[in-house]
PDB file of C-alpha atoms in Angstrom:
ATOM      1  CA  MET O  29      19.863 -22.060   1.582  1.00 71.00           C
ATOM      2  CA  LYS O  30      21.323 -25.346   0.312  1.00 73.00           C
ATOM      3  CA  ILE O  31      20.228 -25.564  -3.747  1.00 71.00           C
ATOM      4  CA  ASN O  32      17.866 -27.843  -3.647  1.00 77.00           C
ATOM      5  CA  LEU O  33      15.965 -26.366  -0.700  1.00 78.00           C
ATOM      6  CA  ARG O  34      15.693 -23.270  -3.112  1.00 71.00           C
ATOM      7  CA  HIS O  35      14.425 -25.303  -6.394  1.00 71.00           C
ATOM      8  CA  LYS O  36      12.173 -27.103  -3.776  1.00 76.00           C
ATOM      9  CA  TYR O  37      10.462 -24.120  -1.823  1.00 73.00           C
ATOM     10  CA  LEU O  38      11.465 -20.855  -3.635  1.00 73.00           C
ATOM     11  CA  SER O  39      10.770 -22.560  -7.454  1.00 73.00           C
ATOM     12  CA  ARG O  40      13.651 -22.851 -10.327  1.00 76.00           C
ATOM     13  CA  SER O  41      11.748 -20.012 -12.490  1.00 78.00           C
ATOM     14  CA  ARG O  42      11.210 -17.453  -9.791  1.00 81.00           C
ATOM     15  CA  TYR O  43      15.225 -17.856  -8.891  1.00 86.00           C
ATOM     16  CA  ASN O  44      16.016 -17.660 -12.857  1.00 90.00           C
ATOM     17  CA  ARG O  45      15.404 -14.216 -12.227  1.00 91.00           C
ATOM     18  CA  TYR O  46      18.262 -13.295 -10.500  1.00 93.00           C
ATOM     19  CA  LEU O  47      20.303 -15.744 -12.181  1.00 93.00           C
ATOM     20  CA  TYR O  48      19.818 -14.131 -15.500  1.00 93.00           C
ATOM     21  CA  ALA O  49      20.322 -10.675 -14.247  1.00 95.00           C
ATOM     22  CA  THR O  50      23.934 -11.548 -12.681  1.00 95.00           C
ATOM     23  CA  HIS O  51      25.009 -13.903 -15.609  1.00 94.00           C
ATOM     24  CA  ASN O  52      24.578 -16.715 -14.031  1.00 94.00           C
ATOM     25  CA  HIS O  53      26.930 -15.866 -11.316  1.00 94.00           C
ATOM     26  CA  LYS O  54      25.649 -17.941  -8.448  1.00 91.00           C
ATOM     27  CA  GLU O  55      26.926 -16.313  -5.263  1.00 93.00           C
ATOM     28  CA  LYS O  56      26.074 -12.963  -6.510  1.00 95.00           C
ATOM     29  CA  ALA O  57      21.994 -14.046  -7.836  1.00 93.00           C
ATOM     30  CA  LYS O  58      22.227 -15.727  -3.980  1.00 92.00           C
ATOM     31  CA  ARG O  59      23.034 -11.778  -2.664  1.00 95.00           C
ATOM     32  CA  LEU O  60      20.804 -10.756  -5.153  1.00 96.00           C
ATOM     33  CA  TYR O  61      17.627 -12.378  -3.825  1.00 94.00           C
ATOM     34  CA  ASN O  62      18.318 -11.372  -0.607  1.00 95.00           C
ATOM     35  CA  ALA O  63      19.129  -8.080  -1.322  1.00 97.00           C
ATOM     36  CA  ASN O  64      15.640  -7.599  -2.145  1.00 96.00           C
ATOM     37  CA  ILE O  65      13.978  -9.315   0.455  1.00 96.00           C
ATOM     38  CA  ARG O  66      16.202  -6.755   2.324  1.00 97.00           C
ATOM     39  CA  LEU O  67      15.171  -3.803   0.242  1.00 97.00           C
ATOM     40  CA  ALA O  68      11.352  -5.236   0.519  1.00 97.00           C
ATOM     41  CA  GLN O  69      11.780  -5.065   4.329  1.00 97.00           C
ATOM     42  CA  ALA O  70      12.993  -1.644   4.351  1.00 97.00           C
ATOM     43  CA  PHE O  71       9.961  -0.311   2.461  1.00 98.00           C
ATOM     44  CA  HIS O  72       7.874  -1.396   4.881  1.00 97.00           C
ATOM     45  CA  PRO O  73       8.131   0.816   7.833  1.00 97.00           C
ATOM     46  CA  LEU O  74       7.178   3.791   4.876  1.00 98.00           C
ATOM     47  CA  LEU O  75       4.216   1.430   3.820  1.00 98.00           C
ATOM     48  CA  THR O  76       3.066   0.646   6.793  1.00 97.00           C
ATOM     49  CA  GLN O  77       2.761   3.823   8.756  1.00 98.00           C
ATOM     50  CA  PHE O  78       1.835   6.155   5.104  1.00 98.00           C
ATOM     51  CA  GLU O  79      -1.020   3.968   5.672  1.00 98.00           C
ATOM     52  CA  VAL O  80      -2.456   4.590   8.865  1.00 98.00           C
ATOM     53  CA  ILE O  81      -1.572   8.148   8.563  1.00 98.00           C
ATOM     54  CA  LEU O  82      -4.162   7.581   5.142  1.00 98.00           C
ATOM     55  CA  ARG O  83      -6.810   6.068   6.957  1.00 98.00           C
ATOM     56  CA  ASN O  84      -6.644   8.636   9.930  1.00 98.00           C
ATOM     57  CA  SER O  85      -6.537  11.402   8.323  1.00 98.00           C
ATOM     58  CA  LEU O  86      -9.595  10.245   5.866  1.00 98.00           C
ATOM     59  CA  SER O  87     -11.438   9.488   8.778  1.00 98.00           C
ATOM     60  CA  ASN O  88     -11.352  12.055  10.282  1.00 98.00           C
ATOM     61  CA  VAL O  89     -12.663  14.139   7.400  1.00 98.00           C
ATOM     62  CA  LEU O  90     -15.585  11.982   7.065  1.00 98.00           C
ATOM     63  CA  ALA O  91     -16.223  12.196  10.720  1.00 98.00           C
ATOM     64  CA  ALA O  92     -16.672  16.259  10.416  1.00 98.00           C
ATOM     65  CA  HIS O  93     -18.052  15.638   6.944  1.00 98.00           C
ATOM     66  CA  PHE O  94     -20.785  13.307   8.683  1.00 98.00           C
ATOM     67  CA  ILE O  95     -20.634  14.617  11.616  1.00 98.00           C
ATOM     68  CA  ASP O  96     -20.191  11.581  13.673  1.00 98.00           C
ATOM     69  CA  PRO O  97     -17.172  10.185  15.041  1.00 96.00           C
ATOM     70  CA  ASP O  98     -18.802   6.429  14.373  1.00 97.00           C
ATOM     71  CA  TRP O  99     -19.146   7.357  10.465  1.00 98.00           C
ATOM     72  CA  ILE O 100     -18.306   4.228   9.508  1.00 97.00           C
ATOM     73  CA  ILE O 101     -20.791   1.944  11.309  1.00 96.00           C
ATOM     74  CA  ASN O 102     -23.330   4.700  10.541  1.00 96.00           C
ATOM     75  CA  GLN O 103     -23.069   5.232   7.284  1.00 97.00           C
ATOM     76  CA  LYS O 104     -23.200   1.379   6.245  1.00 96.00           C
ATOM     77  CA  ASN O 105     -26.724   1.708   5.245  1.00 96.00           C
ATOM     78  CA  VAL O 106     -26.971   5.401   4.640  1.00 97.00           C
ATOM     79  CA  PHE O 107     -23.689   6.701   1.643  1.00 97.00           C
ATOM     80  CA  MET O 108     -22.794   3.186   1.679  1.00 98.00           C
ATOM     81  CA  SER O 109     -25.987   1.857   0.427  1.00 97.00           C
ATOM     82  CA  ASN O 110     -26.619   4.653  -1.964  1.00 98.00           C
ATOM     83  CA  PRO O 111     -28.513   3.652  -5.079  1.00 97.00           C
ATOM     84  CA  SER O 112     -25.575   4.941  -7.160  1.00 96.00           C
ATOM     85  CA  LEU O 113     -23.281   2.329  -6.424  1.00 97.00           C
ATOM     86  CA  GLY O 114     -25.297  -0.464  -6.993  1.00 94.00           C
ATOM     87  CA  GLN O 115     -22.265  -0.516 -10.203  1.00 91.00           C
ATOM     88  CA  SER O 116     -19.633  -1.261  -7.657  1.00 92.00           C
ATOM     89  CA  ARG O 117     -21.561  -3.623  -5.840  1.00 95.00           C
ATOM     90  CA  TYR O 118     -21.612  -1.820  -3.035  1.00 98.00           C
ATOM     91  CA  TYR O 119     -17.882  -2.027  -2.382  1.00 98.00           C
ATOM     92  CA  LEU O 120     -17.333   0.144   0.650  1.00 98.00           C
ATOM     93  CA  LYS O 121     -20.581  -1.371   2.737  1.00 98.00           C
ATOM     94  CA  GLU O 122     -19.337  -5.314   1.164  1.00 98.00           C
ATOM     95  CA  CYS O 123     -16.344  -4.525   3.258  1.00 98.00           C
ATOM     96  CA  ILE O 124     -17.515  -3.495   6.447  1.00 98.00           C
ATOM     97  CA  ILE O 125     -19.767  -6.345   6.064  1.00 97.00           C
ATOM     98  CA  LYS O 126     -17.089  -8.590   5.422  1.00 97.00           C
ATOM     99  CA  SER O 127     -15.017  -7.106   8.953  1.00 97.00           C
ATOM    100  CA  GLU O 128     -18.745  -7.179  10.845  1.00 97.00           C
ATOM    101  CA  ARG O 129     -18.899 -11.273  10.259  1.00 97.00           C
ATOM    102  CA  LYS O 130     -15.392 -11.524  11.506  1.00 96.00           C
ATOM    103  CA  PHE O 131     -15.962  -9.970  14.287  1.00 96.00           C
ATOM    104  CA  ASN O 132     -18.772 -11.660  15.082  1.00 96.00           C
ATOM    105  CA  ARG O 133     -17.546 -15.312  14.635  1.00 96.00           C
ATOM    106  CA  ARG O 134     -14.981 -14.212  16.874  1.00 95.00           C
ATOM    107  CA  ASN O 135     -17.470 -12.875  19.612  1.00 96.00           C
ATOM    108  CA  THR O 136     -15.441  -9.507  19.725  1.00 95.00           C
ATOM    109  CA  THR O 137     -17.295  -6.213  20.266  1.00 95.00           C
ATOM    110  CA  ILE O 138     -17.957  -4.625  17.090  1.00 95.00           C
ATOM    111  CA  THR O 139     -16.970  -0.710  17.215  1.00 95.00           C
ATOM    112  CA  ASN O 140     -15.280   1.944  15.169  1.00 95.00           C
ATOM    113  CA  GLY O 141     -12.065   1.560  16.316  1.00 95.00           C
ATOM    114  CA  LYS O 142     -11.975  -1.727  15.328  1.00 96.00           C
ATOM    115  CA  LEU O 143     -14.069  -1.849  12.138  1.00 97.00           C
ATOM    116  CA  LEU O 144     -11.876   1.383  10.669  1.00 97.00           C
ATOM    117  CA  ALA O 145      -8.274  -0.399  12.072  1.00 96.00           C
ATOM    118  CA  ASP O 146      -9.984  -3.710   9.875  1.00 97.00           C
ATOM    119  CA  GLN O 147     -10.412  -2.156   6.362  1.00 98.00           C
ATOM    120  CA  THR O 148      -8.097  -2.812   3.547  1.00 96.00           C
ATOM    121  CA  PHE O 149      -5.503  -0.192   1.592  1.00 97.00           C
ATOM    122  CA  GLY O 150      -7.863  -0.391  -0.476  1.00 97.00           C
ATOM    123  CA  PHE O 151     -11.089   0.780   0.774  1.00 98.00           C
ATOM    124  CA  TRP O 152      -9.254   3.922   1.802  1.00 98.00           C
ATOM    125  CA  ILE O 153      -8.751   4.314  -2.179  1.00 98.00           C
ATOM    126  CA  ALA O 154     -11.948   3.675  -3.334  1.00 98.00           C
ATOM    127  CA  LEU O 155     -13.110   6.921  -1.515  1.00 98.00           C
ATOM    128  CA  PHE O 156     -10.767   8.488  -4.421  1.00 98.00           C
ATOM    129  CA  LEU O 157     -13.140   7.046  -7.476  1.00 98.00           C
ATOM    130  CA  PRO O 158     -15.615   9.105  -8.598  1.00 98.00           C
ATOM    131  CA  HIS O 159     -18.944   7.379  -7.699  1.00 97.00           C
ATOM    132  CA  HIS O 160     -17.812   7.361  -3.969  1.00 98.00           C
ATOM    133  CA  TYR O 161     -15.487  10.962  -4.501  1.00 98.00           C
ATOM    134  CA  SER O 162     -18.543  12.781  -5.928  1.00 97.00           C
ATOM    135  CA  LEU O 163     -20.882  11.266  -2.800  1.00 98.00           C
ATOM    136  CA  LEU O 164     -18.886  13.101  -0.179  1.00 98.00           C
ATOM    137  CA  ASN O 165     -18.672  16.178  -1.931  1.00 98.00           C
ATOM    138  CA  GLY O 166     -14.936  15.861  -2.883  1.00 98.00           C
ATOM    139  CA  LYS O 167     -14.529  15.337   1.461  1.00 98.00           C
ATOM    140  CA  PRO O 168     -11.831  13.023   0.342  1.00 98.00           C
ATOM    141  CA  ILE O 169      -8.523  15.039  -1.053  1.00 98.00           C
ATOM    142  CA  GLN O 170      -8.537  17.327   2.055  1.00 98.00           C
ATOM    143  CA  ILE O 171      -6.674  15.081   3.547  1.00 98.00           C
ATOM    144  CA  PHE O 172      -3.534  16.912   1.508  1.00 98.00           C
ATOM    145  CA  PRO O 173      -3.997  20.382   2.551  1.00 98.00           C
ATOM    146  CA  CYS O 174      -0.439  20.991   1.337  1.00 98.00           C
ATOM    147  CA  LYS O 175      -0.975  19.274  -2.423  1.00 98.00           C
ATOM    148  CA  PRO O 176      -0.119  21.388  -5.718  1.00 98.00           C
ATOM    149  CA  THR O 177      -2.629  22.899  -7.567  1.00 97.00           C
ATOM    150  CA  ASN O 178      -2.338  20.790 -10.230  1.00 97.00           C
ATOM    151  CA  GLU O 179      -3.136  17.705  -8.170  1.00 98.00           C
ATOM    152  CA  ASN O 180      -6.754  16.635  -8.578  1.00 98.00           C
ATOM    153  CA  ARG O 181      -8.839  13.604  -7.340  1.00 98.00           C
ATOM    154  CA  ALA O 182      -7.295  11.384 -10.636  1.00 98.00           C
ATOM    155  CA  SER O 183      -4.230  12.029  -9.636  1.00 98.00           C
ATOM    156  CA  ILE O 184      -3.947  11.461  -6.207  1.00 98.00           C
ATOM    157  CA  HIS O 185      -5.521   8.347  -6.854  1.00 98.00           C
ATOM    158  CA  ALA O 186      -3.411   6.879  -9.595  1.00 98.00           C
ATOM    159  CA  LYS O 187      -0.585   7.673  -7.101  1.00 98.00           C
ATOM    160  CA  LEU O 188      -2.139   5.874  -4.411  1.00 98.00           C
ATOM    161  CA  GLU O 189      -2.829   2.955  -6.819  1.00 98.00           C
ATOM    162  CA  LYS O 190       0.806   2.308  -7.775  1.00 98.00           C
ATOM    163  CA  ILE O 191       1.333   3.189  -4.099  1.00 98.00           C
ATOM    164  CA  LYS O 192      -1.131   0.133  -3.082  1.00 98.00           C
ATOM    165  CA  ASP O 193       0.629  -2.828  -6.373  1.00 97.00           C
ATOM    166  CA  PHE O 194       3.631  -1.613  -5.093  1.00 97.00           C
ATOM    167  CA  ARG O 195       2.597  -3.053  -1.310  1.00 97.00           C
ATOM    168  CA  ASN O 196       1.500  -6.145  -2.942  1.00 95.00           C
ATOM    169  CA  ARG O 197       4.609  -7.197  -4.534  1.00 94.00           C
ATOM    170  CA  VAL O 198       6.494  -6.758  -1.463  1.00 95.00           C
ATOM    171  CA  ASN O 199       3.802  -8.674   0.494  1.00 92.00           C
ATOM    172  CA  HIS O 200       3.900 -11.177  -2.018  1.00 90.00           C
ATOM    173  CA  CYS O 201       8.016 -11.846  -1.641  1.00 86.00           C
ATOM    174  CA  GLU O 202       8.364 -10.525  -6.026  1.00 92.00           C
ATOM    175  CA  PRO O 203      11.334  -8.717  -7.447  1.00 94.00           C
ATOM    176  CA  ILE O 204      11.281  -5.144  -6.922  1.00 96.00           C
ATOM    177  CA  CYS O 205      14.886  -5.038  -8.180  1.00 96.00           C
ATOM    178  CA  PHE O 206      14.438  -5.204 -11.950  1.00 95.00           C
ATOM    179  CA  ASN O 207      13.855  -3.402 -15.173  1.00 93.00           C
ATOM    180  CA  GLY O 208      13.086  -6.336 -17.424  1.00 89.00           C
ATOM    181  CA  GLN O 209      15.751  -8.462 -16.945  1.00 89.00           C
ATOM    182  CA  HIS O 210      18.393  -6.157 -15.400  1.00 93.00           C
ATOM    183  CA  ILE O 211      19.025  -5.255 -12.027  1.00 96.00           C
ATOM    184  CA  ASP O 212      17.039  -2.147 -11.488  1.00 96.00           C
ATOM    185  CA  CYS O 213      15.609  -0.050  -8.213  1.00 97.00           C
ATOM    186  CA  THR O 214      14.336   3.265 -10.123  1.00 96.00           C
ATOM    187  CA  GLU O 215      10.978   1.814  -9.723  1.00 96.00           C
ATOM    188  CA  ALA O 216      11.277   1.489  -5.912  1.00 97.00           C
ATOM    189  CA  THR O 217      13.040   5.211  -5.833  1.00 97.00           C
ATOM    190  CA  ASP O 218       9.547   6.530  -7.460  1.00 98.00           C
ATOM    191  CA  ILE O 219       7.454   4.466  -5.355  1.00 98.00           C
ATOM    192  CA  LYS O 220       9.636   6.004  -2.256  1.00 98.00           C
ATOM    193  CA  GLN O 221       9.354  10.130  -3.552  1.00 98.00           C
ATOM    194  CA  ILE O 222       5.242   9.133  -4.879  1.00 98.00           C
ATOM    195  CA  LEU O 223       5.061   8.560  -0.537  1.00 98.00           C
ATOM    196  CA  TYR O 224       7.398  11.198  -0.039  1.00 98.00           C
ATOM    197  CA  HIS O 225       5.303  13.669  -2.050  1.00 98.00           C
ATOM    198  CA  LEU O 226       1.841  12.638  -0.389  1.00 98.00           C
ATOM    199  CA  ILE O 227       3.124  12.586   2.993  1.00 98.00           C
ATOM    200  CA  GLU O 228       4.211  15.959   2.418  1.00 98.00           C
ATOM    201  CA  TRP O 229       0.747  17.408   0.988  1.00 98.00           C
ATOM    202  CA  ILE O 230      -0.980  15.697   4.793  1.00 98.00           C
ATOM    203  CA  ASP O 231       1.425  17.765   6.648  1.00 98.00           C
ATOM    204  CA  PRO O 232       4.967  18.363   5.465  1.00 98.00           C
ATOM    205  CA  GLU O 233       5.832  18.078   9.863  1.00 98.00           C
ATOM    206  CA  LEU O 234       5.364  14.193   9.306  1.00 98.00           C
ATOM    207  CA  VAL O 235       8.432  13.894   7.174  1.00 98.00           C
ATOM    208  CA  PRO O 236      11.259  14.010   9.663  1.00 98.00           C
ATOM    209  CA  PHE O 237       9.570  11.366  10.970  1.00 98.00           C
ATOM    210  CA  PHE O 238       9.736   9.018   7.886  1.00 98.00           C
ATOM    211  CA  THR O 239      13.340  10.254   7.153  1.00 98.00           C
ATOM    212  CA  ALA O 240      14.032   8.904  10.592  1.00 98.00           C
ATOM    213  CA  ILE O 241      12.753   5.449   9.708  1.00 97.00           C
ATOM    214  CA  ASP O 242      13.671   5.609   6.654  1.00 98.00           C
ATOM    215  CA  ASN O 243      16.817   2.508   5.032  1.00 97.00           C
ATOM    216  CA  ILE O 244      15.435   2.264   1.493  1.00 98.00           C
ATOM    217  CA  ASN O 245      18.767   4.161  -0.178  1.00 97.00           C
ATOM    218  CA  ASN O 246      21.022   1.888   2.105  1.00 97.00           C
ATOM    219  CA  LYS O 247      19.530  -1.416   0.274  1.00 97.00           C
ATOM    220  CA  THR O 248      18.803   0.282  -2.816  1.00 97.00           C
ATOM    221  CA  ASN O 249      22.884   0.952  -2.955  1.00 96.00           C
ATOM    222  CA  GLN O 250      23.690  -2.158  -1.912  1.00 96.00           C
ATOM    223  CA  ILE O 251      21.342  -4.069  -4.742  1.00 97.00           C
ATOM    224  CA  HIS O 252      23.611  -1.470  -6.875  1.00 93.00           C
ATOM    225  CA  ASN O 253      26.629  -2.672  -5.765  1.00 94.00           C
ATOM    226  CA  ILE O 254      26.274  -6.232  -6.402  1.00 90.00           C
TER     227      ILE O 254
END
């Protein structure tokens, strides 16, 4: 990309960080910027598949808990409307209402499957917050039958929040190859490790599937060799 186009559409301040990290070496800065994009791209398969597995695992546990495969529809005015959730402004319920409004605008039939798929990563992570978790009798953590004994609701929630924050940065094209002003992929490597831990705690047999679609090490090595 030409310099004038880069400054116009990517912003000078965004690109300056790459220049600083490469000691104002314009060619290296360009390679680093592109390599950061490729690293973010490499994370997408793991992040998206993990979200699907997390969502479906939680839905299955809650369907058994409520003895209702359509729990996400039917609990809007029950569990999600519990008076104790007023301080959280009925976050889960509002998420469902938002989805229902969207489907109604599109004249789309509202089904359990559509509502499940339409919920954000934040919706599922919120089930590990104390006010939701206690109402669900601690059922959400049952999706991690292989977790170490020292892992609990709080530690699992913290890990999921780290993944969510990292995922949002990837989706907003923020750099994930720095530590301060220096080239460093430690954070990305740490997030990958957290992902694999959670995947293994859900079901160790899922790990080979993820390793087969994982190209992150190759991309971090390319960045460190710039």
